[in-house]
mmCIF file with all atom_site columns, C-alpha atoms and ligand atoms in Angstrom:
data_model
loop_
_atom_site.group_PDB
_atom_site.id
_atom_site.type_symbol
_atom_site.label_atom_id
_atom_site.label_alt_id
_atom_site.label_comp_id
_atom_site.label_asym_id
_atom_site.label_entity_id
_atom_site.label_seq_id
_atom_site.pdbx_PDB_ins_code
_atom_site.Cartn_x
_atom_site.Cartn_y
_atom_site.Cartn_z
_atom_site.occupancy
_atom_site.B_iso_or_equiv
_atom_site.pdbx_formal_charge
_atom_site.auth_seq_id
_atom_site.auth_comp_id
_atom_site.auth_asym_id
_atom_site.auth_atom_id
_atom_site.pdbx_PDB_model_num
ATOM   1   C CA  . MET W 1 1   ? 128.749 113.697 87.511  1.00 90.00 ? 298 MET W CA  1
ATOM   2   C CA  . GLU W 1 2   ? 126.229 115.139 85.022  1.00 93.00 ? 299 GLU W CA  1
ATOM   3   C CA  . LYS W 1 3   ? 122.639 114.118 85.789  1.00 93.00 ? 300 LYS W CA  1
ATOM   4   C CA  . GLU W 1 4   ? 122.081 112.970 82.173  1.00 95.00 ? 301 GLU W CA  1
ATOM   5   C CA  . LYS W 1 5   ? 124.767 110.298 82.502  1.00 97.00 ? 302 LYS W CA  1
ATOM   6   C CA  . LEU W 1 6   ? 123.178 108.859 85.636  1.00 98.00 ? 303 LEU W CA  1
ATOM   7   C CA  . GLU W 1 7   ? 119.724 109.107 84.038  1.00 98.00 ? 304 GLU W CA  1
ATOM   8   C CA  . SER W 1 8   ? 121.077 106.918 81.220  1.00 98.00 ? 305 SER W CA  1
ATOM   9   C CA  . VAL W 1 9   ? 122.061 104.316 83.833  1.00 98.00 ? 306 VAL W CA  1
ATOM   10  C CA  . LYS W 1 10  ? 118.674 104.593 85.559  1.00 98.00 ? 307 LYS W CA  1
ATOM   11  C CA  . ALA W 1 11  ? 116.955 103.977 82.216  1.00 98.00 ? 308 ALA W CA  1
ATOM   12  C CA  . LEU W 1 12  ? 118.650 100.553 82.068  1.00 98.00 ? 309 LEU W CA  1
ATOM   13  C CA  . VAL W 1 13  ? 117.185 99.374  85.411  1.00 98.00 ? 310 VAL W CA  1
ATOM   14  C CA  . ARG W 1 14  ? 114.433 96.826  84.730  1.00 98.00 ? 311 ARG W CA  1
ATOM   15  C CA  . ASN W 1 15  ? 111.200 97.012  86.737  1.00 98.00 ? 312 ASN W CA  1
ATOM   16  C CA  . ILE W 1 16  ? 109.687 93.641  87.648  1.00 97.00 ? 313 ILE W CA  1
ATOM   17  C CA  . PRO W 1 17  ? 106.122 93.983  88.994  1.00 96.00 ? 314 PRO W CA  1
ATOM   18  C CA  . ASP W 1 18  ? 105.024 91.662  91.823  1.00 95.00 ? 315 ASP W CA  1
ATOM   19  C CA  . PHE W 1 19  ? 108.466 90.177  92.542  1.00 95.00 ? 316 PHE W CA  1
ATOM   20  C CA  . PRO W 1 20  ? 109.213 88.466  94.897  1.00 93.00 ? 317 PRO W CA  1
ATOM   21  C CA  . VAL W 1 21  ? 105.672 88.981  96.254  1.00 92.00 ? 318 VAL W CA  1
ATOM   22  C CA  . PRO W 1 22  ? 102.550 90.729  94.903  1.00 94.00 ? 319 PRO W CA  1
ATOM   23  C CA  . GLY W 1 23  ? 102.653 94.526  95.250  1.00 91.00 ? 320 GLY W CA  1
ATOM   24  C CA  . ILE W 1 24  ? 106.460 94.939  95.099  1.00 92.00 ? 321 ILE W CA  1
ATOM   25  C CA  . GLN W 1 25  ? 107.946 96.794  92.129  1.00 94.00 ? 322 GLN W CA  1
ATOM   26  C CA  . PHE W 1 26  ? 111.351 95.093  92.064  1.00 96.00 ? 323 PHE W CA  1
ATOM   27  C CA  . LYS W 1 27  ? 114.180 97.194  90.632  1.00 98.00 ? 324 LYS W CA  1
ATOM   28  C CA  . ASP W 1 28  ? 116.392 94.740  88.780  1.00 98.00 ? 325 ASP W CA  1
ATOM   29  C CA  . LEU W 1 29  ? 119.844 96.316  88.555  1.00 98.00 ? 326 LEU W CA  1
ATOM   30  C CA  . THR W 1 30  ? 121.400 93.359  86.725  1.00 98.00 ? 327 THR W CA  1
ATOM   31  C CA  . THR W 1 31  ? 120.375 95.027  83.458  1.00 98.00 ? 328 THR W CA  1
ATOM   32  C CA  . ALA W 1 32  ? 122.539 98.037  84.403  1.00 98.00 ? 329 ALA W CA  1
ATOM   33  C CA  . PHE W 1 33  ? 125.402 95.883  85.782  1.00 98.00 ? 330 PHE W CA  1
ATOM   34  C CA  . LYS W 1 34  ? 125.670 93.904  82.531  1.00 98.00 ? 331 LYS W CA  1
ATOM   35  C CA  . ASP W 1 35  ? 126.142 97.096  80.496  1.00 98.00 ? 332 ASP W CA  1
ATOM   36  C CA  . ALA W 1 36  ? 129.876 97.925  80.474  1.00 98.00 ? 333 ALA W CA  1
ATOM   37  C CA  . ARG W 1 37  ? 129.357 101.684 80.102  1.00 98.00 ? 334 ARG W CA  1
ATOM   38  C CA  . ALA W 1 38  ? 126.722 101.831 82.855  1.00 98.00 ? 335 ALA W CA  1
ATOM   39  C CA  . LEU W 1 39  ? 128.821 99.776  85.275  1.00 98.00 ? 336 LEU W CA  1
ATOM   40  C CA  . ASN W 1 40  ? 131.765 102.077 84.715  1.00 98.00 ? 337 ASN W CA  1
ATOM   41  C CA  . LEU W 1 41  ? 129.610 105.208 85.083  1.00 98.00 ? 338 LEU W CA  1
ATOM   42  C CA  . MET W 1 42  ? 128.332 103.970 88.453  1.00 98.00 ? 339 MET W CA  1
ATOM   43  C CA  . ALA W 1 43  ? 131.907 103.341 89.604  1.00 98.00 ? 340 ALA W CA  1
ATOM   44  C CA  . ASP W 1 44  ? 132.949 106.804 88.330  1.00 98.00 ? 341 ASP W CA  1
ATOM   45  C CA  . ALA W 1 45  ? 130.042 108.491 90.137  1.00 98.00 ? 342 ALA W CA  1
ATOM   46  C CA  . MET W 1 46  ? 130.758 106.760 93.467  1.00 98.00 ? 343 MET W CA  1
ATOM   47  C CA  . GLU W 1 47  ? 134.465 107.493 93.152  1.00 98.00 ? 344 GLU W CA  1
ATOM   48  C CA  . GLU W 1 48  ? 133.702 111.190 92.533  1.00 98.00 ? 345 GLU W CA  1
ATOM   49  C CA  . ILE W 1 49  ? 131.694 111.382 95.759  1.00 98.00 ? 346 ILE W CA  1
ATOM   50  C CA  . TYR W 1 50  ? 134.228 109.664 98.045  1.00 98.00 ? 347 TYR W CA  1
ATOM   51  C CA  . LYS W 1 51  ? 137.709 110.279 96.594  1.00 98.00 ? 348 LYS W CA  1
ATOM   52  C CA  . GLY W 1 52  ? 140.039 112.333 98.769  1.00 98.00 ? 349 GLY W CA  1
ATOM   53  C CA  . ARG W 1 53  ? 138.023 111.661 101.925 1.00 98.00 ? 350 ARG W CA  1
ATOM   54  C CA  . GLY W 1 54  ? 140.372 109.133 103.463 1.00 98.00 ? 351 GLY W CA  1
ATOM   55  C CA  . VAL W 1 55  ? 138.073 106.127 103.056 1.00 99.00 ? 352 VAL W CA  1
ATOM   56  C CA  . THR W 1 56  ? 139.855 102.949 104.236 1.00 99.00 ? 353 THR W CA  1
ATOM   57  C CA  . LYS W 1 57  ? 137.024 100.367 104.054 1.00 99.00 ? 354 LYS W CA  1
ATOM   58  C CA  . VAL W 1 58  ? 133.947 99.864  101.931 1.00 99.00 ? 355 VAL W CA  1
ATOM   59  C CA  . VAL W 1 59  ? 131.409 97.611  103.670 1.00 99.00 ? 356 VAL W CA  1
ATOM   60  C CA  . GLY W 1 60  ? 128.975 95.915  101.251 1.00 99.00 ? 357 GLY W CA  1
ATOM   61  C CA  . ILE W 1 61  ? 125.693 94.291  102.279 1.00 98.00 ? 358 ILE W CA  1
ATOM   62  C CA  . GLU W 1 62  ? 124.897 90.782  100.979 1.00 98.00 ? 359 GLU W CA  1
ATOM   63  C CA  . SER W 1 63  ? 124.474 90.234  98.202  1.00 97.00 ? 360 SER W CA  1
ATOM   64  C CA  . ARG W 1 64  ? 123.853 93.017  95.722  1.00 97.00 ? 361 ARG W CA  1
ATOM   65  C CA  . GLY W 1 65  ? 125.973 95.404  97.793  1.00 98.00 ? 362 GLY W CA  1
ATOM   66  C CA  . PHE W 1 66  ? 129.023 93.273  97.007  1.00 98.00 ? 363 PHE W CA  1
ATOM   67  C CA  . ILE W 1 67  ? 129.070 94.145  93.303  1.00 98.00 ? 364 ILE W CA  1
ATOM   68  C CA  . CYS W 1 68  ? 129.583 97.901  93.296  1.00 98.00 ? 365 CYS W CA  1
ATOM   69  C CA  . GLY W 1 69  ? 130.934 97.908  96.864  1.00 98.00 ? 366 GLY W CA  1
ATOM   70  C CA  . ALA W 1 70  ? 134.002 96.009  95.721  1.00 98.00 ? 367 ALA W CA  1
ATOM   71  C CA  . LEU W 1 71  ? 134.298 98.243  92.645  1.00 98.00 ? 368 LEU W CA  1
ATOM   72  C CA  . LEU W 1 72  ? 134.224 101.353 94.839  1.00 98.00 ? 369 LEU W CA  1
ATOM   73  C CA  . ALA W 1 73  ? 136.810 99.908  97.237  1.00 99.00 ? 370 ALA W CA  1
ATOM   74  C CA  . SER W 1 74  ? 139.136 99.235  94.321  1.00 98.00 ? 371 SER W CA  1
ATOM   75  C CA  . ARG W 1 75  ? 138.656 102.760 92.914  1.00 98.00 ? 372 ARG W CA  1
ATOM   76  C CA  . LEU W 1 76  ? 139.434 104.323 96.319  1.00 98.00 ? 373 LEU W CA  1
ATOM   77  C CA  . GLY W 1 77  ? 142.374 102.072 97.159  1.00 98.00 ? 374 GLY W CA  1
ATOM   78  C CA  . ALA W 1 78  ? 140.359 100.894 100.180 1.00 99.00 ? 375 ALA W CA  1
ATOM   79  C CA  . GLY W 1 79  ? 139.636 97.406  101.530 1.00 99.00 ? 376 GLY W CA  1
ATOM   80  C CA  . PHE W 1 80  ? 136.309 95.590  101.110 1.00 99.00 ? 377 PHE W CA  1
ATOM   81  C CA  . VAL W 1 81  ? 134.335 94.035  103.986 1.00 99.00 ? 378 VAL W CA  1
ATOM   82  C CA  . PRO W 1 82  ? 131.183 91.897  103.550 1.00 99.00 ? 379 PRO W CA  1
ATOM   83  C CA  . ILE W 1 83  ? 128.128 92.009  105.806 1.00 98.00 ? 380 ILE W CA  1
ATOM   84  C CA  . ARG W 1 84  ? 126.384 88.658  105.471 1.00 98.00 ? 381 ARG W CA  1
ATOM   85  C CA  . LYS W 1 85  ? 123.384 86.637  106.529 1.00 97.00 ? 382 LYS W CA  1
ATOM   86  C CA  . PRO W 1 86  ? 123.830 84.445  109.627 1.00 97.00 ? 383 PRO W CA  1
ATOM   87  C CA  . GLY W 1 87  ? 126.165 81.458  109.480 1.00 97.00 ? 384 GLY W CA  1
ATOM   88  C CA  . LYS W 1 88  ? 128.006 82.469  106.298 1.00 98.00 ? 385 LYS W CA  1
ATOM   89  C CA  . LEU W 1 89  ? 131.121 84.126  107.724 1.00 98.00 ? 386 LEU W CA  1
ATOM   90  C CA  . PRO W 1 90  ? 133.723 81.611  108.936 1.00 98.00 ? 387 PRO W CA  1
ATOM   91  C CA  . ALA W 1 91  ? 135.505 83.461  111.772 1.00 98.00 ? 388 ALA W CA  1
ATOM   92  C CA  . ASP W 1 92  ? 134.274 85.288  114.909 1.00 98.00 ? 389 ASP W CA  1
ATOM   93  C CA  . THR W 1 93  ? 131.354 87.592  114.129 1.00 98.00 ? 390 THR W CA  1
ATOM   94  C CA  . ILE W 1 94  ? 129.202 90.213  115.738 1.00 98.00 ? 391 ILE W CA  1
ATOM   95  C CA  . SER W 1 95  ? 125.568 90.396  114.710 1.00 98.00 ? 392 SER W CA  1
ATOM   96  C CA  . MET W 1 96  ? 122.567 92.695  114.705 1.00 97.00 ? 393 MET W CA  1
ATOM   97  C CA  . SER W 1 97  ? 118.906 91.729  114.489 1.00 96.00 ? 394 SER W CA  1
ATOM   98  C CA  . TYR W 1 98  ? 116.199 94.005  113.172 1.00 94.00 ? 395 TYR W CA  1
ATOM   99  C CA  . GLU W 1 99  ? 112.455 93.972  112.610 1.00 90.00 ? 396 GLU W CA  1
ATOM   100 C CA  . LYS W 1 100 ? 111.112 93.382  109.127 1.00 82.00 ? 397 LYS W CA  1
ATOM   101 C CA  . GLU W 1 101 ? 107.492 93.643  108.061 1.00 72.00 ? 398 GLU W CA  1
ATOM   102 C CA  . TYR W 1 102 ? 107.121 89.943  108.895 1.00 74.00 ? 399 TYR W CA  1
ATOM   103 C CA  . GLY W 1 103 ? 109.468 88.685  111.642 1.00 86.00 ? 400 GLY W CA  1
ATOM   104 C CA  . THR W 1 104 ? 113.101 89.495  112.309 1.00 94.00 ? 401 THR W CA  1
ATOM   105 C CA  . ASP W 1 105 ? 116.286 89.357  110.282 1.00 95.00 ? 402 ASP W CA  1
ATOM   106 C CA  . THR W 1 106 ? 119.923 89.184  111.359 1.00 97.00 ? 403 THR W CA  1
ATOM   107 C CA  . ILE W 1 107 ? 123.142 90.346  109.702 1.00 98.00 ? 404 ILE W CA  1
ATOM   108 C CA  . GLU W 1 108 ? 126.743 89.599  110.661 1.00 98.00 ? 405 GLU W CA  1
ATOM   109 C CA  . ILE W 1 109 ? 130.242 91.035  110.199 1.00 98.00 ? 406 ILE W CA  1
ATOM   110 C CA  . HIS W 1 110 ? 133.626 89.593  111.173 1.00 98.00 ? 407 HIS W CA  1
ATOM   111 C CA  . SER W 1 111 ? 134.517 91.058  114.564 1.00 98.00 ? 408 SER W CA  1
ATOM   112 C CA  . ASP W 1 112 ? 138.038 92.002  113.380 1.00 98.00 ? 409 ASP W CA  1
ATOM   113 C CA  . ALA W 1 113 ? 136.872 93.590  110.097 1.00 98.00 ? 410 ALA W CA  1
ATOM   114 C CA  . ILE W 1 114 ? 136.778 97.250  111.220 1.00 98.00 ? 411 ILE W CA  1
ATOM   115 C CA  . CYS W 1 115 ? 139.128 99.107  113.580 1.00 98.00 ? 412 CYS W CA  1
ATOM   116 C CA  . SER W 1 116 ? 138.992 102.517 115.238 1.00 98.00 ? 413 SER W CA  1
ATOM   117 C CA  . ASP W 1 117 ? 141.241 104.090 112.553 1.00 98.00 ? 414 ASP W CA  1
ATOM   118 C CA  . ASP W 1 118 ? 138.867 103.201 109.730 1.00 99.00 ? 415 ASP W CA  1
ATOM   119 C CA  . ILE W 1 119 ? 136.820 105.614 107.660 1.00 99.00 ? 416 ILE W CA  1
ATOM   120 C CA  . VAL W 1 120 ? 133.953 103.549 106.275 1.00 99.00 ? 417 VAL W CA  1
ATOM   121 C CA  . VAL W 1 121 ? 131.540 103.753 103.357 1.00 99.00 ? 418 VAL W CA  1
ATOM   122 C CA  . LEU W 1 122 ? 128.559 101.456 103.896 1.00 99.00 ? 419 LEU W CA  1
ATOM   123 C CA  . HIS W 1 123 ? 127.170 100.444 100.511 1.00 99.00 ? 420 HIS W CA  1
ATOM   124 C CA  . ASP W 1 124 ? 124.063 98.661  99.192  1.00 98.00 ? 421 ASP W CA  1
ATOM   125 C CA  . ASP W 1 125 ? 122.333 98.609  95.836  1.00 98.00 ? 422 ASP W CA  1
ATOM   126 C CA  . LEU W 1 126 ? 118.975 100.040 96.852  1.00 98.00 ? 423 LEU W CA  1
ATOM   127 C CA  . LEU W 1 127 ? 117.418 102.058 99.693  1.00 97.00 ? 424 LEU W CA  1
ATOM   128 C CA  . ALA W 1 128 ? 113.885 100.774 100.323 1.00 96.00 ? 425 ALA W CA  1
ATOM   129 C CA  . THR W 1 129 ? 112.599 101.061 103.926 1.00 94.00 ? 426 THR W CA  1
ATOM   130 C CA  . GLY W 1 130 ? 116.147 101.572 105.227 1.00 96.00 ? 427 GLY W CA  1
ATOM   131 C CA  . GLY W 1 131 ? 115.799 98.838  107.868 1.00 96.00 ? 428 GLY W CA  1
ATOM   132 C CA  . THR W 1 132 ? 118.689 96.728  106.610 1.00 97.00 ? 429 THR W CA  1
ATOM   133 C CA  . MET W 1 133 ? 121.034 99.702  106.304 1.00 98.00 ? 430 MET W CA  1
ATOM   134 C CA  . LEU W 1 134 ? 120.120 100.985 109.764 1.00 98.00 ? 431 LEU W CA  1
ATOM   135 C CA  . ALA W 1 135 ? 121.094 97.596  111.251 1.00 98.00 ? 432 ALA W CA  1
ATOM   136 C CA  . ALA W 1 136 ? 124.334 97.613  109.229 1.00 98.00 ? 433 ALA W CA  1
ATOM   137 C CA  . TYR W 1 137 ? 125.079 101.134 110.435 1.00 98.00 ? 434 TYR W CA  1
ATOM   138 C CA  . GLN W 1 138 ? 124.502 100.142 114.072 1.00 98.00 ? 435 GLN W CA  1
ATOM   139 C CA  . LEU W 1 139 ? 126.741 97.093  113.625 1.00 98.00 ? 436 LEU W CA  1
ATOM   140 C CA  . VAL W 1 140 ? 129.623 99.102  112.161 1.00 98.00 ? 437 VAL W CA  1
ATOM   141 C CA  . LYS W 1 141 ? 129.092 102.000 114.593 1.00 98.00 ? 438 LYS W CA  1
ATOM   142 C CA  . SER W 1 142 ? 129.564 99.566  117.507 1.00 98.00 ? 439 SER W CA  1
ATOM   143 C CA  . MET W 1 143 ? 133.097 98.946  116.169 1.00 98.00 ? 440 MET W CA  1
ATOM   144 C CA  . ASN W 1 144 ? 133.937 102.662 116.666 1.00 98.00 ? 441 ASN W CA  1
ATOM   145 C CA  . PRO W 1 145 ? 135.403 103.703 113.312 1.00 98.00 ? 442 PRO W CA  1
ATOM   146 C CA  . ARG W 1 146 ? 136.466 107.347 112.807 1.00 98.00 ? 443 ARG W CA  1
ATOM   147 C CA  . ALA W 1 147 ? 133.634 108.050 110.356 1.00 98.00 ? 444 ALA W CA  1
ATOM   148 C CA  . ILE W 1 148 ? 130.802 106.271 108.543 1.00 99.00 ? 445 ILE W CA  1
ATOM   149 C CA  . TYR W 1 149 ? 129.217 107.365 105.254 1.00 99.00 ? 446 TYR W CA  1
ATOM   150 C CA  . ILE W 1 150 ? 126.290 105.612 103.571 1.00 99.00 ? 447 ILE W CA  1
ATOM   151 C CA  . ASN W 1 151 ? 125.854 105.083 99.835  1.00 99.00 ? 448 ASN W CA  1
ATOM   152 C CA  . PHE W 1 152 ? 123.252 103.386 97.646  1.00 98.00 ? 449 PHE W CA  1
ATOM   153 C CA  . LEU W 1 153 ? 123.159 103.102 93.881  1.00 98.00 ? 450 LEU W CA  1
ATOM   154 C CA  . CYS W 1 154 ? 119.487 104.106 94.004  1.00 98.00 ? 451 CYS W CA  1
ATOM   155 C CA  . GLY W 1 155 ? 116.607 104.900 96.339  1.00 98.00 ? 452 GLY W CA  1
ATOM   156 C CA  . LEU W 1 156 ? 112.831 104.502 96.343  1.00 97.00 ? 453 LEU W CA  1
ATOM   157 C CA  . LYS W 1 157 ? 111.668 107.957 97.379  1.00 96.00 ? 454 LYS W CA  1
ATOM   158 C CA  . GLY W 1 158 ? 108.115 106.847 98.193  1.00 95.00 ? 455 GLY W CA  1
ATOM   159 C CA  . LEU W 1 159 ? 109.292 104.688 101.110 1.00 95.00 ? 456 LEU W CA  1
ATOM   160 C CA  . ASN W 1 160 ? 111.120 107.531 102.915 1.00 95.00 ? 457 ASN W CA  1
ATOM   161 C CA  . GLY W 1 161 ? 113.950 105.197 103.941 1.00 96.00 ? 458 GLY W CA  1
ATOM   162 C CA  . ARG W 1 162 ? 116.280 108.185 104.447 1.00 97.00 ? 459 ARG W CA  1
ATOM   163 C CA  . ASP W 1 163 ? 114.212 109.163 107.496 1.00 97.00 ? 460 ASP W CA  1
ATOM   164 C CA  . VAL W 1 164 ? 115.046 105.997 109.458 1.00 97.00 ? 461 VAL W CA  1
ATOM   165 C CA  . LEU W 1 165 ? 118.811 106.557 109.034 1.00 98.00 ? 462 LEU W CA  1
ATOM   166 C CA  . PRO W 1 166 ? 120.564 108.916 111.486 1.00 98.00 ? 463 PRO W CA  1
ATOM   167 C CA  . ALA W 1 167 ? 120.097 112.552 110.434 1.00 98.00 ? 464 ALA W CA  1
ATOM   168 C CA  . ASP W 1 168 ? 123.777 113.422 111.063 1.00 98.00 ? 465 ASP W CA  1
ATOM   169 C CA  . VAL W 1 169 ? 125.087 110.760 108.645 1.00 98.00 ? 466 VAL W CA  1
ATOM   170 C CA  . GLU W 1 170 ? 125.752 111.679 105.006 1.00 98.00 ? 467 GLU W CA  1
ATOM   171 C CA  . VAL W 1 171 ? 123.617 109.448 102.775 1.00 98.00 ? 468 VAL W CA  1
ATOM   172 C CA  . THR W 1 172 ? 124.067 109.498 98.985  1.00 98.00 ? 469 THR W CA  1
ATOM   173 C CA  . THR W 1 173 ? 122.246 107.842 96.082  1.00 98.00 ? 470 THR W CA  1
ATOM   174 C CA  . LEU W 1 174 ? 123.291 108.036 92.426  1.00 98.00 ? 471 LEU W CA  1
ATOM   175 C CA  . PHE W 1 175 ? 119.676 108.224 91.216  1.00 98.00 ? 472 PHE W CA  1
ATOM   176 C CA  . ASP W 1 176 ? 116.178 107.815 92.652  1.00 98.00 ? 473 ASP W CA  1
ATOM   177 C CA  . PHE W 1 177 ? 112.810 106.358 91.699  1.00 98.00 ? 474 PHE W CA  1
ATOM   178 C CA  . ASP W 1 178 ? 109.669 108.275 92.630  1.00 95.00 ? 475 ASP W CA  1
ATOM   179 C CA  . GLY W 1 179 ? 107.405 105.435 93.725  1.00 84.00 ? 476 GLY W CA  1
ATOM   180 C CA  . LYS W 1 180 ? 107.631 102.638 96.318  1.00 83.00 ? 477 LYS W CA  1
HETATM 181 P P1  . LIG Q 2 .   ? 115.204 97.726  103.045 1.00 80.33 ? 526 LIG Q P1  1
HETATM 182 O O1  . LIG Q 2 .   ? 115.751 97.141  104.322 1.00 80.33 ? 526 LIG Q O1  1
HETATM 183 O O2  . LIG Q 2 .   ? 113.710 97.761  103.028 1.00 80.33 ? 526 LIG Q O2  1
HETATM 184 O O3  . LIG Q 2 .   ? 115.815 99.100  102.761 1.00 80.33 ? 526 LIG Q O3  1
HETATM 185 O O4  . LIG Q 2 .   ? 115.618 96.767  101.830 1.00 80.33 ? 526 LIG Q O4  1
HETATM 186 C C1  . LIG Q 2 .   ? 116.513 95.715  102.000 1.00 80.33 ? 526 LIG Q C1  1
HETATM 187 C C2  . LIG Q 2 .   ? 117.101 95.199  100.716 1.00 80.33 ? 526 LIG Q C2  1
HETATM 188 O O5  . LIG Q 2 .   ? 116.102 94.619  99.904  1.00 80.33 ? 526 LIG Q O5  1
HETATM 189 C C3  . LIG Q 2 .   ? 117.802 96.254  99.878  1.00 80.33 ? 526 LIG Q C3  1
HETATM 190 O O6  . LIG Q 2 .   ? 119.160 96.115  100.106 1.00 80.33 ? 526 LIG Q O6  1
HETATM 191 C C4  . LIG Q 2 .   ? 117.493 95.864  98.448  1.00 80.33 ? 526 LIG Q C4  1
HETATM 192 O O7  . LIG Q 2 .   ? 118.567 95.156  97.909  1.00 80.33 ? 526 LIG Q O7  1
HETATM 193 C C5  . LIG Q 2 .   ? 116.310 94.939  98.550  1.00 80.33 ? 526 LIG Q C5  1
HETATM 194 N N1  . LIG Q 2 .   ? 115.085 95.561  98.053  1.00 80.33 ? 526 LIG Q N1  1
HETATM 195 C C6  . LIG Q 2 .   ? 114.049 96.020  98.799  1.00 80.33 ? 526 LIG Q C6  1
HETATM 196 N N2  . LIG Q 2 .   ? 113.059 96.492  98.019  1.00 80.33 ? 526 LIG Q N2  1
HETATM 197 C C7  . LIG Q 2 .   ? 113.478 96.346  96.747  1.00 80.33 ? 526 LIG Q C7  1
HETATM 198 C C8  . LIG Q 2 .   ? 112.928 96.677  95.460  1.00 80.33 ? 526 LIG Q C8  1
HETATM 199 N N3  . LIG Q 2 .   ? 111.719 97.223  95.328  1.00 80.33 ? 526 LIG Q N3  1
HETATM 200 N N4  . LIG Q 2 .   ? 113.656 96.391  94.365  1.00 80.33 ? 526 LIG Q N4  1
HETATM 201 C C9  . LIG Q 2 .   ? 114.872 95.824  94.479  1.00 80.33 ? 526 LIG Q C9  1
HETATM 202 N N5  . LIG Q 2 .   ? 115.465 95.497  95.649  1.00 80.33 ? 526 LIG Q N5  1
HETATM 203 C C10 . LIG Q 2 .   ? 114.778 95.749  96.768  1.00 80.33 ? 526 LIG Q C10 1
#
């Protein structure tokens, strides 16, 4: 997709200084999601990247990864699988814990959600440090799908989150912000 179109989506993202804690520049994507043209452009751009690649499941990370993750799944004719915080999924789960700046976090997926025939796109709204996506990748990788791709709507270049994700995995963003 032409860069200008994605730049027009990026321009709709609202920056909220010091949210949820001082020092964080929070990228509020709800202002892009509520714009019908922007929402459709994001779906078009993701579809362009992954169509024809045999994707069978899109895995979205709670909660902002559910919005465009489900849209992408629908565009590709694939299924949608949620990764959630502990205690939210009702059936048998497998989980992965990871270190955050302060303490640990855990994410879960239904243990029957992915099979060895699946080709998976892991999706979240934003790549910051990459810690959450790395844990999600390790969780899905342990279920032995045929392939895993990683997609974000946007990335914060200043945090170098790409570097914590495996070098041999294709990682895409639709647009990026320069700072942290
Ligand atoms: P991380 O594990 O650091 O890559 O970030 C985990 C999650 O926190 C991402 O999925 C984002 O949804 C959210 N997040 C982190 N930093 C920001 C930010 N500056 N603006 C908006 N969302 C953020």
